[in-house]
Short mmCIF file of C-alpha atoms in Angstrom, two decimals:
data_model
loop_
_atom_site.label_atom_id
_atom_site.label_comp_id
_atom_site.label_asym_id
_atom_site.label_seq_id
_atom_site.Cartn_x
_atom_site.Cartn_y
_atom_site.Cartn_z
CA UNK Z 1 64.66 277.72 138.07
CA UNK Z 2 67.76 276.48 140.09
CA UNK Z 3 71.20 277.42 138.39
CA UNK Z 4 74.00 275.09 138.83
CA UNK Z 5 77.87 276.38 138.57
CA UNK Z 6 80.64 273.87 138.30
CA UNK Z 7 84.26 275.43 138.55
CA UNK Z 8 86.48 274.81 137.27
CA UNK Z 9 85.74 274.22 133.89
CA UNK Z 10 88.64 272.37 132.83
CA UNK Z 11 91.31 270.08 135.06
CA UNK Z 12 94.44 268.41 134.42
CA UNK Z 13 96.00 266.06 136.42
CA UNK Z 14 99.15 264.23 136.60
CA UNK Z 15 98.60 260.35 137.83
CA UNK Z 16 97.97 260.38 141.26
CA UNK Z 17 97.34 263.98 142.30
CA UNK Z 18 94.75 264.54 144.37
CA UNK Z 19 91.58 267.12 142.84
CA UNK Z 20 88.56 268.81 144.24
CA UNK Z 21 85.42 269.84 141.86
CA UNK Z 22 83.11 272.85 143.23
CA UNK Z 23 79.52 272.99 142.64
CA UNK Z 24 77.18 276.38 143.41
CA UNK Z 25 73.73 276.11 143.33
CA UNK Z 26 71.20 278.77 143.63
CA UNK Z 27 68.39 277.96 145.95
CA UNK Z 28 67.66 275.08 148.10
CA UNK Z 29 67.15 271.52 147.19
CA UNK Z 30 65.90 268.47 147.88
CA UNK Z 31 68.60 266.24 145.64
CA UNK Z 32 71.78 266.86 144.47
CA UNK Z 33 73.66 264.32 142.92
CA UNK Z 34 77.34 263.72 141.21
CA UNK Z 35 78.09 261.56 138.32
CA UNK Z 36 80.51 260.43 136.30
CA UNK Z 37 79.83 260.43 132.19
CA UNK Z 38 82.13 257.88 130.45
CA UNK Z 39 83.07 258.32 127.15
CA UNK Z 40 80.40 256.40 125.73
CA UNK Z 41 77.93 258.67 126.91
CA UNK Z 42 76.43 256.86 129.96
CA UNK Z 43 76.23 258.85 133.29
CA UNK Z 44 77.48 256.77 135.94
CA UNK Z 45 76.39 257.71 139.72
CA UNK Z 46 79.15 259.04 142.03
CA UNK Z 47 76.96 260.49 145.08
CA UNK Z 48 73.74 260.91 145.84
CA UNK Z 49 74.50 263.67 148.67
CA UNK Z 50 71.71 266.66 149.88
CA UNK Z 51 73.50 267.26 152.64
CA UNK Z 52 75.97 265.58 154.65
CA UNK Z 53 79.81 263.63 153.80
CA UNK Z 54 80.13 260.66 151.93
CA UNK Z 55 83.27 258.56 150.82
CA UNK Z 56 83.83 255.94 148.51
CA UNK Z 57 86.99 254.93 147.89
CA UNK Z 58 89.08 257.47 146.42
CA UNK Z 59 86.02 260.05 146.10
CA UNK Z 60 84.08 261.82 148.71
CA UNK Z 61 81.76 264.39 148.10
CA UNK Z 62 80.40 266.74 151.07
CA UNK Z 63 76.95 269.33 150.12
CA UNK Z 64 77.00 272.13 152.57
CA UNK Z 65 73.21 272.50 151.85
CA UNK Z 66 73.07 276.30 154.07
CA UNK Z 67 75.83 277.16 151.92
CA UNK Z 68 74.71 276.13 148.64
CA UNK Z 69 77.77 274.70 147.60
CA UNK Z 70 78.67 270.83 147.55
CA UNK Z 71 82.59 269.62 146.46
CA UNK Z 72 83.73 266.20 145.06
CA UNK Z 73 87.10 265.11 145.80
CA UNK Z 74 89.23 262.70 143.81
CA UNK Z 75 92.40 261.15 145.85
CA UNK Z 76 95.13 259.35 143.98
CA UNK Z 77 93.92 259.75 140.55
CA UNK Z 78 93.58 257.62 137.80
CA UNK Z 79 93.79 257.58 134.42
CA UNK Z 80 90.66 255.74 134.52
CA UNK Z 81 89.03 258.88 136.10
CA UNK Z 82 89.59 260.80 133.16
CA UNK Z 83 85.94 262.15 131.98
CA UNK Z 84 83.52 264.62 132.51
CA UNK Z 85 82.33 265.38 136.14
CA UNK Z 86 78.73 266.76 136.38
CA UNK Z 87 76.65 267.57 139.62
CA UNK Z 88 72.98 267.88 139.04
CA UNK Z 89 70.45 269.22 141.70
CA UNK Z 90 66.58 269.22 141.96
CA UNK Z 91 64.04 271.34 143.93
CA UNK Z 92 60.32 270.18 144.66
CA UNK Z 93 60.05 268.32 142.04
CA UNK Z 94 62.08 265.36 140.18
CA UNK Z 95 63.44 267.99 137.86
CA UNK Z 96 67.32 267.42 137.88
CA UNK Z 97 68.85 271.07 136.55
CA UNK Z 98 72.48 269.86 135.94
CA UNK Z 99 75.82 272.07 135.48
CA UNK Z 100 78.14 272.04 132.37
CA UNK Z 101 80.11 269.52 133.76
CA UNK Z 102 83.77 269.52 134.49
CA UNK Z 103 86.30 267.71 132.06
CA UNK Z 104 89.18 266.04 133.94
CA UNK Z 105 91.79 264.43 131.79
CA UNK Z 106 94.58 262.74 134.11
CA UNK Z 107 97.77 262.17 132.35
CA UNK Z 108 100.15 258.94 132.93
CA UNK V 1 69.01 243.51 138.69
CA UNK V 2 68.81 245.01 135.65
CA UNK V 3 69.18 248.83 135.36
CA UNK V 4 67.99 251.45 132.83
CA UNK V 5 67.80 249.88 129.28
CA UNK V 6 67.10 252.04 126.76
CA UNK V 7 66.37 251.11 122.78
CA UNK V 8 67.84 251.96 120.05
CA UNK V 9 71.31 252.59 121.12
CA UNK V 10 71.95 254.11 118.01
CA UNK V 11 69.79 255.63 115.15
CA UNK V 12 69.76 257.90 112.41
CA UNK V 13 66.84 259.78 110.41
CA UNK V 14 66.84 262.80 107.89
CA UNK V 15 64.76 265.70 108.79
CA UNK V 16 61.07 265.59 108.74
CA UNK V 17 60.83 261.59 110.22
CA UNK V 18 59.28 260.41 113.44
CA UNK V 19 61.57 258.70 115.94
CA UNK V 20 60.24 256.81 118.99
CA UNK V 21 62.87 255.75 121.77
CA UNK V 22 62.12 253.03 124.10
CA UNK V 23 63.13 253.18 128.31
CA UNK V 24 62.36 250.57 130.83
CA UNK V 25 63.23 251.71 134.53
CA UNK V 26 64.99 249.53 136.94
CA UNK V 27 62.35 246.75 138.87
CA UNK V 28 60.01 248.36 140.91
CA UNK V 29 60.54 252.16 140.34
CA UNK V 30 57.55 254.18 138.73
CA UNK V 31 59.01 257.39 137.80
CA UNK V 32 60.63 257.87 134.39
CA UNK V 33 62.31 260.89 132.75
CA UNK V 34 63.37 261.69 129.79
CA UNK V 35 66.87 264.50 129.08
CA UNK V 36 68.42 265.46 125.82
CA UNK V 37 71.98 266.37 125.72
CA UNK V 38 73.67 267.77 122.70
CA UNK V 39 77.17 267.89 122.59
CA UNK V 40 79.62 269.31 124.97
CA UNK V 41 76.67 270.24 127.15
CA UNK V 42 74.98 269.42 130.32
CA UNK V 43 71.70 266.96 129.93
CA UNK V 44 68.84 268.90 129.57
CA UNK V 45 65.33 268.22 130.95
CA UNK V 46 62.24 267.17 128.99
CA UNK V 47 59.41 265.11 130.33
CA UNK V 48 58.66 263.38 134.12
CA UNK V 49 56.28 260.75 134.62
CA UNK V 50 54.89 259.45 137.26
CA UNK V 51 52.40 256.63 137.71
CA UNK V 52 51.19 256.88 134.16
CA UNK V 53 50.84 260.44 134.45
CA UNK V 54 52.94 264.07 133.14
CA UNK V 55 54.47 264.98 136.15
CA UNK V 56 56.84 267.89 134.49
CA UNK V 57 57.93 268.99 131.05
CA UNK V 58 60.94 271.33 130.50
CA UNK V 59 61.09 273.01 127.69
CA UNK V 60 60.75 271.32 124.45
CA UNK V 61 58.55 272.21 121.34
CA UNK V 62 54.82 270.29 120.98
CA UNK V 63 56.71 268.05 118.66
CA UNK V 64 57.89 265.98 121.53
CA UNK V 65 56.15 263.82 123.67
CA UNK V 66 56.15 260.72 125.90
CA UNK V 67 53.76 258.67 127.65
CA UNK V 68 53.93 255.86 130.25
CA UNK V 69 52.64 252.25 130.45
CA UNK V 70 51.05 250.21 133.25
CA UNK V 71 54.25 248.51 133.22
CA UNK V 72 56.51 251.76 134.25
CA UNK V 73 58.28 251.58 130.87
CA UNK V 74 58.30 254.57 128.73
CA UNK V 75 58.27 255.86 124.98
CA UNK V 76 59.66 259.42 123.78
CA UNK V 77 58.23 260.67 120.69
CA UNK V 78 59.72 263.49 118.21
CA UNK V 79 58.17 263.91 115.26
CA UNK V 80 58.86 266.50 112.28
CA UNK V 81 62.65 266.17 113.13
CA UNK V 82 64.76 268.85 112.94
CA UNK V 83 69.07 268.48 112.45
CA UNK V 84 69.22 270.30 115.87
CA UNK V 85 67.24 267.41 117.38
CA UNK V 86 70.53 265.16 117.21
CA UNK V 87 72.11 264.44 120.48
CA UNK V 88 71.80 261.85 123.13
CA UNK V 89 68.75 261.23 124.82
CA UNK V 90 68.65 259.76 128.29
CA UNK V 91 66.36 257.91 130.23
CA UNK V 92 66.31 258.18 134.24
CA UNK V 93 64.21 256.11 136.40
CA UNK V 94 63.29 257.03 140.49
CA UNK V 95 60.94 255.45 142.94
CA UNK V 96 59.15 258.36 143.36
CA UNK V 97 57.94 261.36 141.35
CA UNK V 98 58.68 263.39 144.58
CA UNK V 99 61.80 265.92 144.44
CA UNK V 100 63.92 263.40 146.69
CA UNK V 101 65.15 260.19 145.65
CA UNK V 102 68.43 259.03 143.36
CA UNK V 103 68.36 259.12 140.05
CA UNK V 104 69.55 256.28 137.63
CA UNK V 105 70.39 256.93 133.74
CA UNK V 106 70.47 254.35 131.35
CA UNK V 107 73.11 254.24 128.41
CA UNK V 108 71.27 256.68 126.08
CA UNK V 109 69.75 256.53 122.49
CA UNK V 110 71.91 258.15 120.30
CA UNK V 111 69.94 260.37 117.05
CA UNK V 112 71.49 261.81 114.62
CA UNK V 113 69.31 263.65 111.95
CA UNK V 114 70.56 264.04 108.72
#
């Protein structure tokens, strides 16, 4: 199956740095998608991105599909952004094979 | 609209019980599946369906097992429960069972087994 690398593992911030999270992916897909897990468990959708740039406020993501690779970017961080950071990708199917995720704590 | 609700939010069993958790996907999507994640992992895949029917299964031991109703919603089923069975088990809905297509979680069901 697809294997999904998130780097780095760990991230600190100070309040109002500027971050970007990496994502490698093994083969081709058809969905790749970043969210945002809050500390109550619930995974909250960032980007739904393939291919292609995307912004939203202070995050934008951009999948280099050819590459495999796809990178989130927080500007101006937040303690509110604090969390863990996964990227998930699919194949053919609905499948979602997701990475180990990527803890961000920003600090006041 | 309402999005992904999932029930219980919250239960506990002791090993050997049967748990059944409860997902209704968001208004007019037909694809549900089901993910486990235990703690300080990734979620991990178990069951797609799709129009009432298996459409992928990761994998899981025989003890679990879902099925889908006319109405899209969804049950997951684990039965003989073990203590490594506790985690947090997620519901996603789609409009299609196709590979394309966003993904939406609900809040989770959270098991612990003692």
């Amino acid at each position: 199956g697809i294997q999904v690398e998130q780097s780095p593992p760990d991230l600190i911030l100070q309040e109002g740095a500027n971050s970007t999270l990496r994502c490698n992916f093994s083969d081709s897909v058809n969905n790749l998608q970043w969210f945002h897990q809050n500390p109550w468990g619930q995974l909250i959708n960032l980007f739904y991105i393939p291919s292609g740039t995307k912004q939203n406020g202070r995050l934008s993501a951009t999948t280099v599909a050819t590459e495999r690779y796809s990178l989130l970017y927080i500007s101006s961080s937040q303690t509110t952004d604090s969390g863990v950071y996964f990227c998930a990708v699919s194949g053919a199917n609905s499948k979602l094979t997701f990475g180990k995720g990527i803890t961000l704590s920003v600090r006041p | 609209d309402a999005g992904v609700t999932q029930s219980p939010t919250h239960l506990i069993k002791t090993r050997g019980q049967h748990v059944t958790l409860r997902c209704s996907p968001i208004s007019g999507h037909k694809s549900v599946s089901w993910y486990q994640q235990v703690l300080g992992q990734g979620p991990q895949f178990i069951f797609q369906y799709y129009e009432k029917e298996e459409r992928g299964r990761g994998n899981f031991p025989d003890r679990f097992s879902a099925r889908q109703f006319p109405n899209y919603s969804s049950e997951l089923n684990v039965n003989a429960l073990l203590l490594g069975d506790s985690a947090l088990y997620l519901c996603a809905s789609s409009l299609w069972g196709s590979g394309s297509g966003e993904l939406f979680f609900g809040e989770g069901s959270r098991l612990t087994v003692l």
